Amino acid sequence: MGLWEVEDYGVVADKACWAMFAVTTVVISLRVYCRALAKNSPGLGVDDYITLFCLLVFLITCILITLGSQHGLGRHLATLDPEDIVPAAKYNVVISSVLIWTFSLPKFAVVSTLQRILSPGTKTLILFWGLAISSQACILATSVWWFKQCDPVEFGWDRSIPGGKCASVNIMKDLGYFTSAYSAFLDVFFAFYPIPFIMRLNMPLRTRVAVSTALGLSALAFVVSVYKLAIFGEIFDMLAVDLTYPVPYLDILGVAEGCILLVCASLPALGPLFRAAKAKMTSYGGSRGTRQITSSTGLEGGKHHTTSQLSRFKSSKGGGGGLGRKSVDGGSETELNAKDYDQEPSLRLRPSFDAIPMITTGNRGNIGSGDNDLEAGGGGGGGGIHRTMEVSVSTSYKS
C-alpha cells in the first residue's frame, strides 16, 4: 500500500499517537520515581519539571488529534459531510499550531538534563539555552502565523466568510522548512556534542558509555525530522487541493520526534532502576549457582564415601571372620563380625562417624595406643590432644 493510499489517516494517527504517549508516560513516571521516591533519591529538579510540562503538552496534542479525527481529519475532503468540513479545517489549524511544540519543548528537557549531568561553564550554558530558545522562538512565530495568515482569523477554516483573504501558502511552507531544518540540526547537535564532555566525567567507564548512548539515541529524532523535510513539498501541494487528508500523517511524525527526545532525555535518570535490576539478577544467579554446586558436591561426595566404605569392608572381610577394625561406641570397643551383615537382604550402610570428629583431651595413658588411635599431642608423658579414629562400616548383599 502506497503512502497516500490509506483511506483514513485520522484513525492511524489516533492509535499511533496514543501509543507513543503511553510509552513516554511510563518512562517519565519511572524517571520521577527514581528522582523523588527511590532510596537515596536526589529529588526533583528543574529538568524533571520541564519534562512533566512537555508531557502535559503531549497529552493536549493527543486529545486534539483524537477530536480532529472524529470530525474528519485524515479523510479526503470530498468524503466529508458538509457540516464536518468547517470543524475539521478548524482542528487542522489548532492542531498544527500546537503540534510543533511537542518536538520543540523537549529540547529544553534535553538541555536541562545535560546541565544537571555536566554542570557546564557559563559559555556552554549560554550556547545550549540560546539554541533552545531560538528554536522555540521560531516555533512560536510559526504557531502565531497559523492563525494570522488569514484575515479575519476565522476565514482560515471557514471560506464562506465574505471579504476574507489569506496570505500566500508559500510563507507557511518556508516557515515549515526552516523550523523543521533547525529542529533537525539541534537534535543531532544535542545528541553528539556533549559526548566528549560526558566521557571526561569522573564516573565509571560503563556509566559514561551508557549515558552517552542514551543521549545519542536522540539522533533518531534527527532521522524523523529529515524524513519530514523530504515529504514537506508533497504534503503542501496536497493541502492546496485536499485540506483535511495529509495533516494527521504530519501529526504522527511530529509526535514521534517529541517522544524520542523525551524518552532519551529520561533514560540517564533511570540508573538506580538498572542497578537494582542488575543486583537482583546477579544475586539470583549467584544463589542458584551455589545451590547447584552444593547439590553436585554432595552427590559426588556421597558416591565417593559409599565406594570408600565398600572397599574398606571388602578388604577387611577377606582376612577371616572379623573385620579387623574396631568401632567406638560409648567409649568401649566392640568387634564387628562381617558375617552378621551377609544375612541382610539388601545393601545397608551403617551410620558413619566421618562427619563427627572425635577429638578428646586427657592423659595419654587413658587412650589405647593401637592402630585406631592417632596422637595429635606432643611429646612425652604429659597430657595432650588425642584423636580417636572413626570407622565406617558398610555391607553388600551376596546372592
Short mmCIF file of C-alpha atoms in Angstrom, two decimals, residues 305-306 309-310 312-313 323 327 336-354 391-396:
data_model
loop_
_atom_site.label_atom_id
_atom_site.label_comp_id
_atom_site.label_asym_id
_atom_site.label_seq_id
_atom_site.Cartn_x
_atom_site.Cartn_y
_atom_site.Cartn_z
CA HIS A 305 32.03 -42.04 50.53
CA THR A 306 29.96 -45.14 49.70
CA GLN A 309 33.07 -47.77 52.67
CA LEU A 310 32.56 -50.76 50.41
CA ARG A 312 37.25 -50.96 53.29
CA PHE A 313 34.64 -53.59 54.10
CA LEU A 323 36.52 -57.09 60.17
CA SER A 327 34.35 -49.04 66.31
CA LEU A 336 32.10 -56.22 64.43
CA ASN A 337 31.57 -59.52 62.66
CA ALA A 338 31.16 -59.34 58.89
CA LYS A 339 29.06 -62.49 58.61
CA ASP A 340 26.26 -60.80 60.52
CA TYR A 341 25.93 -58.38 57.65
CA ASP A 342 25.96 -61.08 54.99
CA GLN A 343 22.50 -62.08 56.17
CA GLU A 344 20.98 -58.71 55.30
CA PRO A 345 18.63 -58.84 52.29
CA SER A 346 19.85 -55.61 50.76
CA LEU A 347 22.66 -53.12 50.85
CA ARG A 348 22.77 -51.35 54.16
CA LEU A 349 25.11 -48.53 55.11
CA ARG A 350 25.81 -48.21 58.78
CA PRO A 351 25.93 -44.71 60.24
CA SER A 352 29.28 -43.12 59.52
CA PHE A 353 31.28 -41.18 62.04
CA ASP A 354 33.23 -39.34 59.37
CA VAL A 391 35.37 -46.25 61.49
CA SER A 392 32.70 -46.60 58.80
CA VAL A 393 31.01 -49.92 58.20
CA SER A 394 29.07 -50.95 55.11
CA THR A 395 27.86 -54.18 53.58
CA SER A 396 26.54 -55.58 50.34
#
